[in-house]
XYZ file of C-alpha atoms in Angstrom:
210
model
C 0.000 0.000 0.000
C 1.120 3.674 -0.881
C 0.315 6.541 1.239
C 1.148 10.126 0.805
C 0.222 13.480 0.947
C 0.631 15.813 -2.745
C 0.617 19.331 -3.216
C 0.248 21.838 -5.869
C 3.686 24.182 -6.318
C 3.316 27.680 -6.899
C 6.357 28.083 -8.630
C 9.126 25.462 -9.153
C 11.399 27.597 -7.443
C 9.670 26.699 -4.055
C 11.586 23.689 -4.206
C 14.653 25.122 -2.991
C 13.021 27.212 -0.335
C 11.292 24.104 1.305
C 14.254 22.034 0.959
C 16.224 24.385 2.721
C 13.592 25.403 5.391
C 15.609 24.607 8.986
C 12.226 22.191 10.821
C 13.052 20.091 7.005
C 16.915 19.862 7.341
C 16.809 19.130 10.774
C 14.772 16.055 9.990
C 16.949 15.445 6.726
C 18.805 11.945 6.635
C 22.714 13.053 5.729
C 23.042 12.162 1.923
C 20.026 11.106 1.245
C 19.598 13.626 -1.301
C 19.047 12.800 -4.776
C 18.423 13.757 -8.316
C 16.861 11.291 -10.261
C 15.655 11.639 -13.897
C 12.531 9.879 -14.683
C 10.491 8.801 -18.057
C 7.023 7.094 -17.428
C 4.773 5.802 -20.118
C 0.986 4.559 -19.190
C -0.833 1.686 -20.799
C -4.643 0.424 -20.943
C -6.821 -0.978 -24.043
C -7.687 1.352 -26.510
C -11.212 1.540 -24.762
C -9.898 1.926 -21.591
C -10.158 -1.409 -19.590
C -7.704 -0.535 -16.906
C -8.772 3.177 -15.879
C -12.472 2.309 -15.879
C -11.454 -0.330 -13.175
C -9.612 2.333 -11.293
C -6.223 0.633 -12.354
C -3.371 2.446 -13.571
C -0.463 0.367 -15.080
C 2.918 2.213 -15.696
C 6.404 1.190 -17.023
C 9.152 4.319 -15.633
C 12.709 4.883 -16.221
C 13.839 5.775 -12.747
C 17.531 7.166 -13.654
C 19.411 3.994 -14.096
C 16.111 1.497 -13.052
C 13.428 0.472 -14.711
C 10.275 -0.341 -12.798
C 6.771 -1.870 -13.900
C 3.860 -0.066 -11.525
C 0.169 -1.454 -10.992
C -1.964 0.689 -8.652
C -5.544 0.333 -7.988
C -8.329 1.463 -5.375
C -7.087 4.367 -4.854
C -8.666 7.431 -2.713
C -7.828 10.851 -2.171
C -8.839 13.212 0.638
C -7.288 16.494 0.877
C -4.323 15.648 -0.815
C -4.416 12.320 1.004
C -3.953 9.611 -1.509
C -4.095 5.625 -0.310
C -3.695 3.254 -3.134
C -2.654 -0.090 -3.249
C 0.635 -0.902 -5.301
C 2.802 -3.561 -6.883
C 6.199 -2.354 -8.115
C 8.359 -5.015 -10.199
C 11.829 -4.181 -11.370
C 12.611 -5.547 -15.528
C 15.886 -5.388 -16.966
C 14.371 -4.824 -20.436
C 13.937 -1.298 -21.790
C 12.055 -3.326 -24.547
C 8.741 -2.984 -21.789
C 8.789 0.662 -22.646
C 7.274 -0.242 -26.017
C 6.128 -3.718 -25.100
C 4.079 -3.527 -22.351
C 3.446 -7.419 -20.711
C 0.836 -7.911 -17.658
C 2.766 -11.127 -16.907
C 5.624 -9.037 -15.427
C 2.708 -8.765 -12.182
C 1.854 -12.986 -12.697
C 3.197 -13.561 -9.009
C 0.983 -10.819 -7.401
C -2.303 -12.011 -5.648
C -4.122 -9.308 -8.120
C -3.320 -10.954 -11.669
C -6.436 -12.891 -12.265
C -8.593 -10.060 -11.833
C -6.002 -7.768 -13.967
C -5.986 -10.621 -16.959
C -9.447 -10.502 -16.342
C -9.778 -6.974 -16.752
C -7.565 -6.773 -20.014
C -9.287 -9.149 -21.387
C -6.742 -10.378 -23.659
C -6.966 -6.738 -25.331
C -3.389 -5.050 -27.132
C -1.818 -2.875 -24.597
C -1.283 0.859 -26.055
C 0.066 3.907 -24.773
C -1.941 6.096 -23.268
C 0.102 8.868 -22.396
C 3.879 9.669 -21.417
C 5.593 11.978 -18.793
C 8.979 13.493 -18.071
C 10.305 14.992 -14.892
C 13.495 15.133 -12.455
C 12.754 14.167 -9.005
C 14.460 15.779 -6.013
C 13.915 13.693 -3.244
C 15.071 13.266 0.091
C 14.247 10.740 3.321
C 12.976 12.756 6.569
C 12.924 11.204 10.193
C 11.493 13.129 13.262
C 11.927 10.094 15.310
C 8.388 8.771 15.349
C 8.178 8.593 11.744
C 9.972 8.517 8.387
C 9.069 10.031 5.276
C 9.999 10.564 1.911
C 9.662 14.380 0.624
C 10.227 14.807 -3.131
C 9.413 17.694 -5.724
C 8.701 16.573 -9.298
C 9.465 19.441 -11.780
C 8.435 18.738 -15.979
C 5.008 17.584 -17.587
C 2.886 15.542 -19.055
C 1.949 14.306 -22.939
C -1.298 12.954 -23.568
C -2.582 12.914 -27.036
C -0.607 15.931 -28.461
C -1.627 17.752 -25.389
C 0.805 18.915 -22.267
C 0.927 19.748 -19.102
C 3.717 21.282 -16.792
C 3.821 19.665 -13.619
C 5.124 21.387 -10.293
C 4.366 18.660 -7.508
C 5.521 18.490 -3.993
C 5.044 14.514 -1.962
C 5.250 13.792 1.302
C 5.247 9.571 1.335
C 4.675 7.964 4.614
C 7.132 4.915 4.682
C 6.820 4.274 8.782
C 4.955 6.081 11.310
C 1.241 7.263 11.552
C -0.819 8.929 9.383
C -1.201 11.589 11.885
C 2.697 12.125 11.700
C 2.436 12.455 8.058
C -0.476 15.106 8.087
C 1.627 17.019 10.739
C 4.474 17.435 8.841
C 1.985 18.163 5.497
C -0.031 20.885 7.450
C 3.804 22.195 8.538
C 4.926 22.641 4.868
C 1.526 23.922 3.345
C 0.899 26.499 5.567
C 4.471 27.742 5.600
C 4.993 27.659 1.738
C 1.262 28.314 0.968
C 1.003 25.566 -1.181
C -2.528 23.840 -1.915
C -3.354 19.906 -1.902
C -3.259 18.039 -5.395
C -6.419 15.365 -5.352
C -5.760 14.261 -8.651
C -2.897 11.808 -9.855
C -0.304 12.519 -12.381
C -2.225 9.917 -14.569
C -5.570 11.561 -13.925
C -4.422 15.229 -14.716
C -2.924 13.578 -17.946
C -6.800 12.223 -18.337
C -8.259 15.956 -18.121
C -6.046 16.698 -20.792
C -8.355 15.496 -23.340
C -11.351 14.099 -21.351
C -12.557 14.927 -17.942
C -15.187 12.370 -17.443
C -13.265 9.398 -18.535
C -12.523 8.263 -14.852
């Protein structure tokens, strides 16, 4: 399961003032720090199988990795989103073009995803390139992931810039992580994201599809 909070960005230059804001460096795990470049492409059927199930299947170049992503029941409450997840590392960039459900055969959800597709040609539904500055936070009682995404989204010809701050809980309470998400959007004025990265690519080109 995946939980974390997401924000809107005013301007990508908040980044560096909320990165360097003393509560988050005093939390900030020495080195943890990173850069990483990443490339994401999104698959369903060509009539839309997956996202009319609520399931979102992704392939993403994460700098030098290369992950497969399934998500599905998902929620979001004030920026609150709770999803389950599979992630399952391939050493094939040939997935980018090729997407395979069989890469998630070992996960108790298959049958219903094979169910789902149907036996339907996978095709690409929409793409998205960003750098992600990320970096793990402990306050003691919980630890956290806190990452800005700066670049945008492509879905059919269309674009959109994305600006996104996330907060993921990876121990700890929820309570914990809505502390430390009330802490940075009141300071930095910065206003909760409901909607994915796959569903603002959506509302691109069709609001009512999911």
């Amino acid at each position: 399961m995946e939980i974390e909070l997401k924000y809107k960005l005013n301007e990508a230059s908040d980044a560096d003032a909320i990165f360097d804001d003393v509560r988050i460096l005093d939390m900030a795990d020495a080195g943890s720090e990173k850069h990483i470049k990443m490339h994401a492409v999104y698959f369903d059927t060509k009539d839309g199988n997956l996202s009319s199930k609520g399931m979102v299947f992704r392939v993403r170049e994460e700098g030098e990795k290369l992950m497969a992503t399934l998500k599905w029941d998902g929620v979001s409450i004030d920026g609150l989103h709770v999803r389950e997840e599979i992630n399952v590392p391939l050493n094939d960039r040939v997935y980018l073009q090729k997407p395979d459900i069989k890469v998630f055969s070992e996960s108790d959800i298959f049958e219903e995803l094979e169910s789902i597709v149907d036996g339907k040609e996978l095709v690409l539904m929409m793409e998205m390139n960003f750098v992600r500055r990320a970096v793990r936070l402990d306050n003691g009682v919980g630890i956290f992931e806190l990452s800005v995404d700066i670049g945008n989204i492509s879905c059919e010809g269309k674009t959109k810039q994305i600006n996104e701050l996330e907060i993921e809980l990876f121990s700890g309470s929820n309570e914990e992580l809505k502390d430390l998400g009330e802490y940075i959007s009141n300071k930095f004025r910065i206003s909760p994201e409901n909607h994915s990265k796959f569903r603002q690519g959506l509302d691109l080109v069709d609001k009512n599809r999911v």
